[in-house]
XYZ file of C-alpha atoms in Angstrom:
748
model
C 4.080 -28.920 8.681
C 2.076 -31.904 7.391
C 2.207 -30.448 3.870
C 5.991 -30.135 3.953
C 6.447 -33.575 5.517
C 4.399 -35.180 2.761
C 6.760 -33.838 0.114
C 9.985 -34.652 1.949
C 9.155 -38.329 1.442
C 9.226 -37.891 -2.349
C 12.787 -37.954 -3.735
C 11.875 -36.130 -6.948
C 10.441 -33.133 -5.027
C 12.676 -30.214 -4.100
C 11.440 -27.681 -1.519
C 12.553 -24.055 -1.889
C 12.110 -21.365 0.754
C 11.119 -17.883 -0.370
C 9.197 -14.793 0.673
C 5.911 -13.307 -0.463
C 6.646 -10.082 -2.402
C 3.263 -8.403 -2.080
C 2.298 -5.138 -0.423
C 1.184 -6.549 2.922
C 2.628 -6.102 6.420
C 2.799 -9.877 6.976
C 5.628 -10.502 4.443
C 5.215 -14.261 4.739
C 7.885 -16.894 4.380
C 6.706 -19.559 1.982
C 7.901 -22.871 0.649
C 7.393 -24.111 -2.886
C 7.512 -27.778 -3.879
C 9.105 -28.331 -7.291
C 8.962 -31.547 -9.270
C 12.551 -31.944 -10.472
C 11.430 -34.225 -13.305
C 9.493 -31.389 -14.943
C 10.888 -28.270 -13.262
C 7.323 -27.286 -12.433
C 6.143 -25.901 -9.095
C 3.385 -28.166 -7.771
C 2.485 -26.656 -4.389
C 3.023 -23.650 -2.133
C 2.431 -23.163 1.595
C 3.400 -20.890 4.454
C 6.671 -21.766 6.128
C 5.768 -23.500 9.406
C 8.921 -22.310 11.194
C 8.601 -18.597 10.533
C 7.561 -16.797 13.755
C 4.838 -14.751 12.034
C 3.783 -16.887 9.065
C 3.457 -20.064 11.156
C 2.520 -22.244 8.219
C -0.354 -20.162 6.843
C -0.783 -18.065 3.711
C -3.686 -15.784 2.910
C -6.357 -16.943 0.497
C -4.796 -14.826 -2.234
C -1.226 -16.089 -2.013
C -2.427 -19.663 -1.569
C -3.382 -19.241 -5.251
C 0.018 -17.820 -6.200
C 0.822 -20.671 -8.569
C -2.384 -19.811 -10.425
C -0.643 -16.564 -11.348
C 2.654 -18.227 -12.201
C 1.009 -20.689 -14.611
C -1.942 -18.560 -15.671
C -2.868 -19.252 -19.327
C -2.737 -15.491 -20.021
C 0.721 -15.057 -18.489
C 3.011 -12.955 -20.675
C 5.905 -15.096 -21.857
C 7.481 -13.080 -24.669
C 7.965 -9.401 -25.535
C 5.090 -7.727 -27.357
C 4.945 -4.731 -29.691
C 1.808 -2.664 -30.158
C 0.173 -2.803 -33.599
C -3.263 -1.310 -32.860
C -4.416 1.970 -31.339
C -3.342 2.694 -27.770
C -5.748 1.078 -25.377
C -6.907 -1.535 -27.884
C -4.645 -4.253 -26.506
C -3.473 -5.275 -29.985
C 0.107 -6.592 -29.993
C 2.407 -8.949 -31.884
C 5.306 -10.943 -30.427
C 8.864 -9.725 -31.047
C 12.264 -10.930 -29.920
C 14.004 -9.525 -26.871
C 16.741 -8.076 -29.092
C 14.219 -6.274 -31.276
C 12.294 -4.874 -28.309
C 15.328 -3.740 -26.327
C 17.035 -2.223 -29.386
C 13.920 -0.318 -30.422
C 13.189 0.974 -26.912
C 16.780 2.124 -26.421
C 16.757 3.923 -29.766
C 13.545 5.753 -28.865
C 14.895 6.700 -25.435
C 18.140 7.992 -26.924
C 16.220 10.122 -29.437
C 13.987 11.541 -26.689
C 16.965 12.350 -24.478
C 18.790 13.982 -27.375
C 15.836 16.284 -28.100
C 14.304 16.903 -24.673
C 16.886 15.814 -22.109
C 16.770 12.836 -19.721
C 14.085 14.380 -17.509
C 11.628 13.699 -20.337
C 11.824 10.048 -19.216
C 9.622 9.183 -16.212
C 9.762 5.887 -14.289
C 6.492 4.830 -12.687
C 6.441 2.051 -10.105
C 5.219 1.096 -6.689
C 4.764 -2.092 -4.679
C 3.930 -4.754 -7.258
C 6.893 -6.340 -5.564
C 8.294 -5.250 -2.208
C 11.643 -6.796 -3.100
C 14.627 -4.487 -2.837
C 16.300 -5.643 -6.065
C 13.340 -6.350 -8.336
C 11.624 -3.276 -6.914
C 13.967 -0.303 -7.139
C 17.438 -1.849 -7.112
C 18.606 -2.228 -10.701
C 15.904 0.199 -11.862
C 17.396 2.951 -9.686
C 20.848 2.277 -11.114
C 19.440 2.601 -14.619
C 17.482 5.805 -14.037
C 20.257 7.389 -11.951
C 22.730 6.757 -14.758
C 20.271 8.273 -17.239
C 19.342 11.269 -15.091
C 15.626 10.616 -15.605
C 12.917 12.382 -13.648
C 12.497 11.006 -10.167
C 9.192 9.659 -8.875
C 7.799 10.460 -5.424
C 6.130 7.193 -4.449
C 3.262 8.693 -2.467
C 0.247 6.626 -3.428
C -0.064 4.636 -0.218
C 1.586 5.680 3.020
C 3.570 8.912 2.917
C 1.125 11.121 4.819
C 0.936 8.713 7.748
C 4.674 8.157 7.763
C 5.317 11.867 7.983
C 2.817 12.340 10.809
C 4.243 9.376 12.696
C 7.818 10.582 12.235
C 7.061 14.084 13.493
C 5.749 12.496 16.682
C 7.900 9.413 17.300
C 10.940 10.184 15.166
C 10.762 7.016 13.041
C 8.384 4.327 11.853
C 9.054 2.079 14.827
C 6.348 -0.035 16.404
C 5.483 -2.632 18.948
C 6.155 -6.159 17.692
C 3.362 -8.148 16.104
C 3.997 -10.981 18.565
C 3.494 -8.572 21.481
C -0.197 -8.124 20.679
C -0.699 -11.489 22.388
C 0.207 -9.780 25.691
C -2.272 -6.893 25.357
C -5.410 -6.598 27.480
C -7.030 -3.926 25.285
C -6.556 -3.777 21.513
C -7.845 -0.909 19.382
C -7.842 -1.862 15.702
C -8.227 1.607 14.278
C -8.865 1.993 10.556
C -7.500 -1.460 9.763
C -9.310 -4.480 8.328
C -6.881 -6.972 9.811
C -8.555 -10.127 8.510
C -8.260 -8.838 4.942
C -4.970 -6.938 4.923
C -2.946 -8.224 7.896
C -4.278 -11.697 8.743
C -1.130 -12.934 10.495
C -1.682 -10.395 13.263
C -5.026 -11.985 14.083
C -3.727 -15.164 15.830
C -1.858 -12.945 18.289
C -5.021 -10.893 18.810
C -6.960 -14.104 19.395
C -4.409 -15.300 21.909
C -4.810 -12.032 23.790
C -8.592 -12.480 23.755
C -8.249 -15.986 25.149
C -6.479 -14.389 28.100
C -9.212 -11.815 28.659
C -8.303 -8.991 26.264
C -11.015 -6.863 24.679
C -10.801 -6.003 20.960
C -12.460 -2.852 19.618
C -12.561 -1.911 15.938
C -12.917 1.772 14.995
C -13.951 2.058 11.352
C -16.613 3.616 9.092
C -17.504 0.079 7.957
C -18.371 -3.068 9.823
C -15.607 -5.057 8.132
C -14.805 -8.741 8.560
C -12.524 -7.683 11.387
C -15.203 -5.574 13.043
C -17.611 -8.513 12.908
C -15.024 -10.738 14.571
C -14.145 -8.202 17.289
C -15.848 -7.552 20.612
C -17.152 -4.164 19.507
C -17.447 -1.999 16.409
C -17.290 1.761 16.928
C -18.692 3.311 13.761
C -17.010 6.592 12.866
C -17.402 9.057 10.024
C -14.478 8.828 7.591
C -11.736 11.400 8.055
C -12.679 12.195 11.657
C -10.378 9.775 13.516
C -8.192 12.656 14.694
C -11.201 14.234 16.393
C -11.846 11.042 18.342
C -8.201 10.965 19.459
C -8.336 14.599 20.563
C -11.485 13.989 22.580
C -9.867 10.932 24.192
C -6.935 13.145 25.198
C -9.371 15.688 26.596
C -10.937 13.085 28.900
C -7.624 11.491 29.880
C -6.068 14.823 30.847
C -9.226 16.277 32.406
C -9.545 13.245 34.676
C -5.780 13.008 35.358
C -5.617 9.518 33.892
C -2.339 10.144 32.052
C 0.974 8.618 33.156
C 2.519 11.665 34.799
C 5.939 10.097 35.312
C 6.287 8.907 31.718
C 4.907 12.160 30.340
C 7.411 14.190 32.357
C 10.349 12.005 31.399
C 9.618 10.984 27.814
C 7.483 13.699 26.181
C 7.761 17.354 25.306
C 4.866 19.811 25.071
C 2.408 18.321 27.547
C 1.318 21.665 28.988
C 0.616 23.075 25.543
C -1.261 19.890 24.596
C -3.383 19.999 27.748
C -4.456 23.564 26.989
C -5.053 22.719 23.338
C -7.391 19.747 23.899
C -9.469 21.529 26.561
C -11.986 22.546 23.890
C -12.158 19.095 22.287
C -14.963 17.806 24.457
C -16.682 14.469 23.790
C -19.844 16.369 22.912
C -18.053 18.427 20.268
C -16.357 15.310 18.924
C -19.629 13.377 18.804
C -21.148 15.920 16.434
C -18.249 15.419 14.015
C -17.375 11.733 14.362
C -20.827 10.285 14.824
C -19.577 8.416 17.910
C -21.780 9.092 20.948
C -20.193 11.318 23.590
C -20.639 8.779 26.363
C -18.882 6.114 24.283
C -15.980 8.490 23.673
C -15.666 9.065 27.416
C -15.748 5.344 28.201
C -13.236 4.578 25.441
C -10.822 7.162 26.836
C -11.106 5.700 30.339
C -10.685 2.140 29.079
C -7.609 3.079 27.090
C -6.039 4.967 30.006
C -6.658 2.320 32.652
C -6.391 -1.092 30.968
C -2.791 -2.206 30.522
C -1.175 -3.301 28.331
C -3.100 -1.351 25.673
C -2.221 -1.726 21.989
C -3.305 0.288 18.952
C -3.074 -1.017 15.402
C -3.618 1.691 12.795
C -3.367 1.320 9.053
C -3.122 3.488 5.985
C -6.790 3.968 5.130
C -7.351 6.551 7.846
C -4.659 8.828 6.348
C -5.989 8.962 2.784
C -7.602 12.366 3.093
C -6.543 16.002 3.279
C -5.724 15.756 6.980
C -4.244 12.260 6.889
C -0.771 13.043 8.188
C -2.109 15.038 11.111
C -4.542 12.222 11.910
C -1.743 9.699 12.335
C 0.332 12.217 14.275
C -2.584 12.804 16.654
C -3.325 9.133 17.294
C 0.409 8.462 17.747
C 0.431 10.784 20.773
C -1.936 8.543 22.738
C 0.471 5.742 23.811
C 2.942 8.231 25.287
C 0.182 10.070 27.125
C -0.870 6.941 29.037
C 2.569 5.318 29.227
C 1.540 2.377 27.042
C 5.068 2.136 25.602
C 6.309 0.882 28.992
C 4.552 -2.467 28.620
C 5.149 -5.524 26.476
C 1.882 -5.646 24.588
C 1.452 -1.872 24.775
C 2.086 0.865 22.258
C 1.171 1.369 18.630
C 1.872 -0.239 15.284
C 1.624 1.446 11.925
C 4.853 0.191 10.377
C 8.072 -1.459 11.482
C 9.986 -0.300 8.420
C 11.887 2.426 10.280
C 13.955 -0.231 12.044
C 15.449 -1.425 8.739
C 18.007 1.351 8.499
C 19.533 0.258 5.219
C 22.467 1.835 3.479
C 21.069 1.590 -0.052
C 23.971 3.253 -1.860
C 25.597 0.020 -2.994
C 22.240 -1.231 -4.270
C 20.790 1.841 -5.970
C 24.009 3.724 -6.841
C 22.948 7.365 -6.399
C 26.541 8.299 -7.313
C 25.653 7.594 -10.943
C 23.670 10.846 -10.941
C 26.809 12.878 -10.431
C 25.928 16.528 -9.853
C 22.577 16.321 -11.613
C 19.417 16.991 -9.605
C 16.434 15.848 -11.672
C 12.953 17.076 -10.938
C 10.661 14.885 -8.819
C 7.145 14.077 -9.991
C 4.395 13.106 -7.554
C 3.053 9.754 -8.745
C -0.537 10.515 -7.734
C -0.540 13.339 -10.295
C 0.314 11.115 -13.230
C -2.537 12.570 -15.266
C -1.053 16.044 -14.844
C 2.480 14.767 -15.472
C 1.424 13.281 -18.825
C -0.343 16.464 -19.904
C 1.338 18.662 -22.481
C 0.085 21.725 -20.580
C 3.093 23.232 -18.713
C 0.818 24.481 -15.924
C -0.451 20.969 -15.232
C 3.051 19.543 -15.453
C 4.180 22.133 -12.899
C 1.346 21.008 -10.620
C 2.690 17.441 -10.810
C 5.996 18.411 -9.189
C 6.443 16.984 -5.705
C 5.764 19.450 -2.882
C 5.589 17.442 0.380
C 5.379 20.385 2.853
C 3.490 23.678 3.033
C 6.765 25.614 2.907
C 7.769 24.056 -0.425
C 7.145 26.718 -3.087
C 5.007 25.959 -6.125
C 6.768 25.420 -9.422
C 6.004 27.841 -12.225
C 5.025 26.513 -15.668
C 8.224 28.047 -17.030
C 10.280 25.920 -14.631
C 8.297 22.709 -15.003
C 10.851 21.156 -17.326
C 10.350 19.163 -20.519
C 7.150 17.269 -21.256
C 7.142 13.598 -20.342
C 7.886 11.818 -23.611
C 8.669 8.345 -22.254
C 6.975 6.432 -19.432
C 8.492 3.213 -18.115
C 6.069 1.335 -15.865
C 7.068 -1.567 -13.636
C 5.523 -3.050 -10.486
C 2.402 -0.953 -10.968
C -0.839 -0.678 -12.936
C -1.565 3.072 -12.976
C -4.430 2.870 -15.472
C -6.361 1.061 -12.736
C -4.845 2.268 -9.458
C -3.924 5.926 -9.966
C -6.363 8.660 -8.920
C -8.120 10.864 -11.456
C -8.424 7.974 -13.865
C -9.876 10.042 -16.729
C -6.750 12.232 -16.827
C -4.415 9.225 -16.565
C -6.088 7.428 -19.457
C -6.058 10.610 -21.542
C -2.306 10.881 -21.010
C -1.662 7.228 -21.795
C -3.453 7.660 -25.134
C -0.900 10.171 -26.405
C 0.617 8.873 -29.654
C 3.843 10.785 -29.003
C 4.390 9.094 -25.609
C 6.678 6.071 -25.555
C 5.214 3.709 -22.971
C 7.077 0.587 -21.874
C 5.452 -1.768 -19.378
C 7.166 -4.590 -17.490
C 4.400 -6.995 -16.526
C 3.080 -10.506 -15.915
C -0.248 -9.900 -17.688
C -1.997 -7.572 -20.105
C -3.246 -5.215 -17.436
C -5.217 -2.060 -18.105
C -1.911 -0.177 -18.290
C -0.280 -2.723 -20.581
C -3.060 -2.151 -23.121
C -1.626 1.357 -23.667
C 2.010 0.249 -24.002
C 4.161 0.486 -27.084
C 6.151 -2.467 -25.757
C 5.245 -4.976 -23.064
C 8.215 -6.787 -21.529
C 7.383 -10.054 -19.709
C 8.663 -10.091 -16.131
C 9.248 -13.032 -13.827
C 7.204 -13.678 -10.705
C 8.647 -14.129 -7.220
C 8.852 -17.875 -7.829
C 11.428 -17.241 -10.573
C 13.992 -14.747 -9.261
C 16.248 -13.729 -6.360
C 15.362 -10.931 -3.983
C 15.499 -9.581 -0.451
C 12.231 -8.365 1.028
C 11.932 -5.772 3.788
C 8.735 -6.238 5.818
C 6.739 -3.457 7.399
C 4.729 -5.558 9.854
C 7.496 -7.445 11.659
C 11.249 -7.371 12.229
C 12.477 -10.327 10.123
C 14.529 -9.615 6.998
C 13.524 -12.072 4.257
C 15.386 -13.772 1.415
C 13.652 -15.116 -1.668
C 15.276 -17.881 -3.709
C 13.996 -18.705 -7.186
C 12.154 -22.023 -7.145
C 11.724 -22.516 -10.888
C 13.252 -21.284 -14.115
C 11.595 -18.258 -15.730
C 8.365 -19.164 -17.499
C 8.720 -18.771 -21.251
C 11.025 -15.893 -22.171
C 10.192 -13.827 -19.083
C 13.070 -12.089 -17.311
C 13.559 -10.528 -13.867
C 13.151 -6.754 -13.722
C 16.844 -6.611 -12.866
C 17.808 -8.360 -16.100
C 15.456 -6.242 -18.193
C 17.071 -3.061 -16.880
C 20.534 -4.585 -17.406
C 19.730 -5.185 -21.055
C 18.304 -1.707 -21.464
C 21.425 -0.245 -19.839
C 23.726 -2.124 -22.202
C 21.640 -1.062 -25.208
C 21.855 2.553 -24.022
C 25.643 2.265 -23.971
C 26.038 2.328 -20.182
C 29.313 0.528 -19.522
C 29.592 0.734 -15.716
C 30.361 -2.609 -14.110
C 27.269 -2.363 -11.879
C 25.170 -3.215 -14.929
C 26.935 -6.559 -15.285
C 26.619 -7.887 -11.736
C 24.481 -10.960 -11.183
C 21.475 -10.774 -8.891
C 23.148 -12.992 -6.295
C 26.280 -10.844 -6.302
C 24.237 -7.666 -5.899
C 22.283 -9.030 -2.955
C 25.351 -10.493 -1.264
C 27.186 -7.172 -1.648
C 24.152 -5.332 -0.275
C 23.952 -7.521 2.831
C 27.687 -7.243 3.459
C 27.558 -3.438 3.084
C 25.185 -2.910 6.022
C 26.927 -1.376 9.056
C 24.025 -0.318 11.280
C 24.020 -2.357 14.512
C 20.506 -3.646 13.776
C 22.089 -5.841 11.088
C 24.745 -7.348 13.327
C 24.725 -11.094 12.862
C 22.794 -11.010 9.589
C 24.962 -12.524 6.887
C 24.326 -13.751 3.381
C 25.122 -17.284 4.510
C 22.567 -17.083 7.325
C 19.868 -15.858 4.956
C 20.682 -18.659 2.513
C 20.484 -21.214 5.306
C 17.344 -20.031 7.097
C 15.468 -17.794 4.637
C 15.090 -14.969 7.168
C 16.838 -13.286 10.067
C 15.508 -11.135 12.873
C 17.027 -7.702 13.258
C 19.482 -7.354 16.104
C 16.913 -5.935 18.515
C 16.235 -6.771 22.175
C 13.662 -9.445 22.944
C 11.087 -8.376 23.830
C 11.484 -5.235 21.780
C 9.971 -2.262 23.629
C 11.142 0.606 21.425
C 10.188 3.489 23.728
C 9.872 1.928 27.180
C 12.597 4.254 28.405
C 11.797 7.121 26.088
C 14.751 7.469 23.728
C 12.649 8.610 20.797
C 14.695 9.343 17.644
C 13.236 12.864 17.434
C 15.270 16.099 17.595
C 14.415 16.397 21.301
C 14.849 12.691 22.083
C 11.269 12.678 23.381
C 7.804 11.996 22.017
C 7.013 15.373 20.523
C 3.524 16.336 21.558
C 4.690 19.798 20.519
C 6.996 19.820 17.488
C 9.281 22.688 16.547
C 10.176 20.813 13.367
C 6.533 20.929 12.306
C 6.527 24.692 12.804
C 9.612 24.980 10.615
C 7.905 22.889 7.930
C 4.765 25.000 7.939
C 2.438 22.978 10.187
C 0.685 23.587 13.481
C 2.986 22.299 16.232
C 0.309 20.460 18.244
C -1.866 17.511 17.244
C -5.113 18.815 15.844
C -7.796 18.016 13.287
C -7.224 18.944 9.682
C -10.614 18.200 8.109
C -10.833 16.230 4.875
C -11.370 18.383 1.823
C -14.929 17.106 1.675
C -15.563 18.388 5.227
C -14.051 21.724 4.280
C -16.833 21.995 1.693
C -19.657 20.812 3.987
C -20.194 18.707 7.068
C -21.854 15.300 7.040
C -25.394 16.562 7.618
C -25.106 19.280 4.979
C -23.714 16.807 2.459
C -26.540 14.377 3.139
C -29.195 17.065 2.785
C -27.763 18.168 -0.565
C -27.601 14.625 -1.891
C -23.851 14.127 -1.674
C -22.275 11.034 -0.131
C -18.753 10.518 1.150
C -16.985 7.714 -0.739
C -14.214 5.398 0.447
C -12.632 2.538 -1.516
C -10.697 0.096 0.712
C -9.230 -3.145 -0.690
C -11.508 -5.978 -1.706
C -10.936 -9.085 0.401
C -9.888 -11.298 -2.524
C -7.509 -8.841 -4.216
C -4.325 -7.062 -3.226
C -4.494 -3.637 -4.827
C -4.960 -4.622 -8.500
C -3.072 -7.906 -8.168
C -5.027 -11.189 -8.351
C -8.020 -9.547 -10.067
C -7.480 -11.733 -13.137
C -7.228 -14.986 -11.156
C -10.632 -16.421 -11.979
C -11.152 -18.297 -8.704
C -10.455 -15.135 -6.666
C -12.546 -12.909 -8.914
C -15.405 -15.388 -8.672
C -15.053 -15.342 -4.890
C -15.212 -11.530 -4.876
C -18.204 -11.518 -7.202
C -18.395 -8.168 -8.945
C -17.733 -4.480 -8.302
C -20.276 -3.247 -5.760
C -21.175 -0.158 -3.780
C -22.069 -0.499 -0.113
C -24.796 2.002 0.736
C -26.810 2.474 3.918
C -30.528 1.669 3.529
C -31.459 5.220 4.582
C -29.261 6.685 1.833
C -30.614 4.186 -0.685
C -34.243 4.907 0.186
C -33.714 8.644 -0.246
C -32.499 7.955 -3.808
C -34.905 5.216 -4.846
C -32.129 2.616 -4.946
C -33.024 -1.056 -4.529
C -30.644 -3.743 -3.351
C -28.869 -5.433 -6.261
C -29.669 -2.703 -8.790
C -26.958 -0.953 -10.748
C -26.238 2.623 -9.755
C -24.433 5.525 -11.342
C -21.716 6.992 -9.092
C -20.393 10.341 -10.256
C -18.890 13.719 -9.473
C -17.369 16.557 -11.479
C -14.389 14.368 -12.403
C -15.953 11.181 -13.764
C -18.409 8.379 -13.218
C -18.625 4.615 -12.760
C -21.504 2.151 -12.558
C -21.648 -0.404 -9.746
C -24.163 -2.786 -8.237
C -25.763 -1.477 -5.044
C -25.449 -3.496 -1.877
C -27.756 -2.152 0.814
C -26.251 -2.710 4.246
C -26.129 -1.209 7.701
C -22.444 -2.176 7.784
C -21.533 1.302 6.531
C -22.182 4.566 8.352
C -25.021 6.712 7.070
C -23.861 9.309 4.562
C -20.938 7.208 3.311
C -20.655 4.694 0.473
C -17.914 2.100 0.091
C -16.605 0.620 -3.161
C -14.167 -2.294 -2.589
C -11.265 -2.139 -5.036
C -9.220 -2.278 -7.063
C -10.963 -3.892 -10.027
C -9.288 -3.763 -13.423
C -11.218 -1.500 -15.767
C -11.496 -4.204 -18.397
C -13.014 -6.579 -15.829
C -15.495 -3.985 -14.528
C -19.101 -3.655 -15.718
C -18.651 -0.527 -17.810
C -14.907 -0.546 -18.383
C -14.193 1.832 -15.507
C -13.470 1.531 -11.794
C -13.899 3.703 -8.722
C -10.790 5.768 -9.500
C -12.900 7.577 -12.081
C -14.119 9.706 -9.167
C -11.055 9.867 -6.878
C -9.073 13.137 -6.976
C -5.361 13.551 -7.574
C -5.041 16.193 -4.856
C -2.425 15.833 -2.107
C -2.900 15.219 1.592
C -1.477 17.554 4.212
C 1.875 15.762 4.612
C 4.227 14.020 2.223
C 2.136 14.684 -0.874
C 0.053 11.582 -0.104
C -3.100 10.459 -1.867
C -6.720 11.320 -0.958
C -8.506 8.175 -2.098
C -11.003 8.386 0.786
C -11.686 12.114 0.492
C -14.367 12.050 -2.180
C -17.902 13.381 -2.562
C -20.160 11.562 -5.014
C -23.733 11.506 -6.191
C -25.446 8.131 -6.518
C -28.576 7.338 -8.523
C -30.214 4.182 -9.904
C -29.583 3.127 -13.495
C -32.473 2.153 -15.742
C -32.419 -1.616 -16.155
C -32.556 -1.681 -19.944
C -31.528 -4.667 -22.053
C -28.461 -2.784 -23.303
C -27.462 -1.951 -19.745
C -27.839 -5.580 -18.677
C -25.681 -6.740 -21.610
C -22.937 -4.237 -20.747
C -22.939 -5.280 -17.114
C -22.665 -8.955 -18.046
C -19.503 -8.474 -20.147
C -17.002 -9.164 -17.331
C -18.799 -12.433 -16.586
C -18.142 -13.549 -20.157
C -14.458 -12.738 -19.683
C -14.456 -14.754 -16.480
C -15.973 -17.733 -18.311
C -13.119 -17.667 -20.827
C -10.501 -18.071 -18.097
C -11.978 -21.089 -16.330
C -9.670 -24.007 -15.704
C -6.941 -21.854 -14.184
C -6.717 -23.604 -10.808
C -3.749 -25.847 -10.139
C -5.035 -27.201 -6.843
């Protein structure tokens, strides 16, 4: 508030309200101060009136203007002149770039058909228009291959939906009313910091906060207790908790009878999941499992916050499904401050037709490619291309090489950096090096992916364009207004796709609408009752609007689950139909299917997980020098016992490898990671990493059990020390030299 008040006294300063676009549940409202004499943004802060943001931004977004005015910001189109991957480009005009790209696309479509064109995007912006709005119109009109956007959350969403019917959750504000909070597989202080004040308020009123995680994260250090658990075994802990709760008749019999289906089958199923059996798998002592179950069943309100890390393995969907059964079992949904939160996105029941125009496809049904298998999709081997087709359920038949369709001859990347973030990095980079592949990248910077582009098209940041942002950690729809004019010749994604559409000869009027008109039409087209009272004028006036939901919002206090049965489905017939076991169970990670933790340790293997680094958001902000300096360098957390067995000293570089690839990182010996597991915070750009590679060299492109999701935390690696030669030291120092060249970035 003081920051805003200081600027309101300056007549030449204009304050614009917007919304953070990044992949974070907080979806903050921000305000940007613009000097009208220069048109330059001079400050940014969290909107003090927003019920969740409350005037604060994370340490990353506080530096957002460093990205907007970064000296390496792309400000004009670039054409490649060197080998792919060399990063050698020359500036060209927009007309030249758009005309050349359209001509190449038309030639590819004429020879191979429109499915030879593959869009690749994810959550570089969470905005509905600059994300998939105009892009979907363009690719629907073309008939391009579709992309299954599976890299983050699909497994958990599927598991949650089988159980609850939709991605609905307790409100963030309601955590302040809880008396017991389980933060399960979530590093809240790094990836969801605006939940923490509500957690702290609950603690001030006597609540206990327990973190369940393989690592003692910042959040675990700040909590009342850290329960260390082996990665991929969270479902086992939940099953054992159910065993104790049912065995000791601590479940809410009235709620279970009224609001669930399949309790008798569940009770019989969990009888064998004793705390002792679970302890051998999870690493959590049996007596602590028993006490945790009793605490959860008897302390009310009881809240669970789960996040996406615990579903990034072969059994990830089933894990979320299993944990999601717990609140119904104890009746936690009855209470304000009770229940579970994974995502609130299921409440935003948008009609997207007016925005994305699926009608432009006509009768065509293009193939769908799973984004985590980009390396396979870019292969010219029909068998690998067939493997890249999206198969979200066990009953979905495999695609034969003969039916795989044309090779991918054009890749259009926006809102993503697959060369850094996609699994099986060696295969991805091999595909991006193909000379016959047209690669177009819409970007703010020369990322690892942009280095492989034929054309780089400079995109605007959130400070420079219109958008509507749908949160997944609260229930407030957000509007973003542009605060400044586009920097240099950069253009919004929407305008870039408009120009491409016109160059392709697409004459539909939807490719001539302005961004404001599109967003206004989208808001006015919503008919679901949750949008009652939300108008374009209200969003313009306030910057956000809460969905039309009761206050307090207790989504399942009376049952009314949006499942086929209308109840919380402890037993799911729909899962049977889709090829799954109907009851919550444990689907082991692929690594556990090969060997258990003790066997892996004896044979020298270590389980590897790669959660987000505190100072980055996926691969965003890695090139902001202040944030990279704060993060330090790519490291590998390793338990002292595991290090001693391998002759690894603290601070020494280590080689991390498996049959897929290898990367070199600096060892950090710590008891903050469970024995038998290593942790590599990500996602560093390859070019800013010690040896030009990051941890995705060793992550597989295999799918999880549900939704075709990614298995980033389902990895076995070997780790060994690297000889500290002069050449090795010089190679490791290279990123520091790059960092030195970007000093002076800060605008604060």
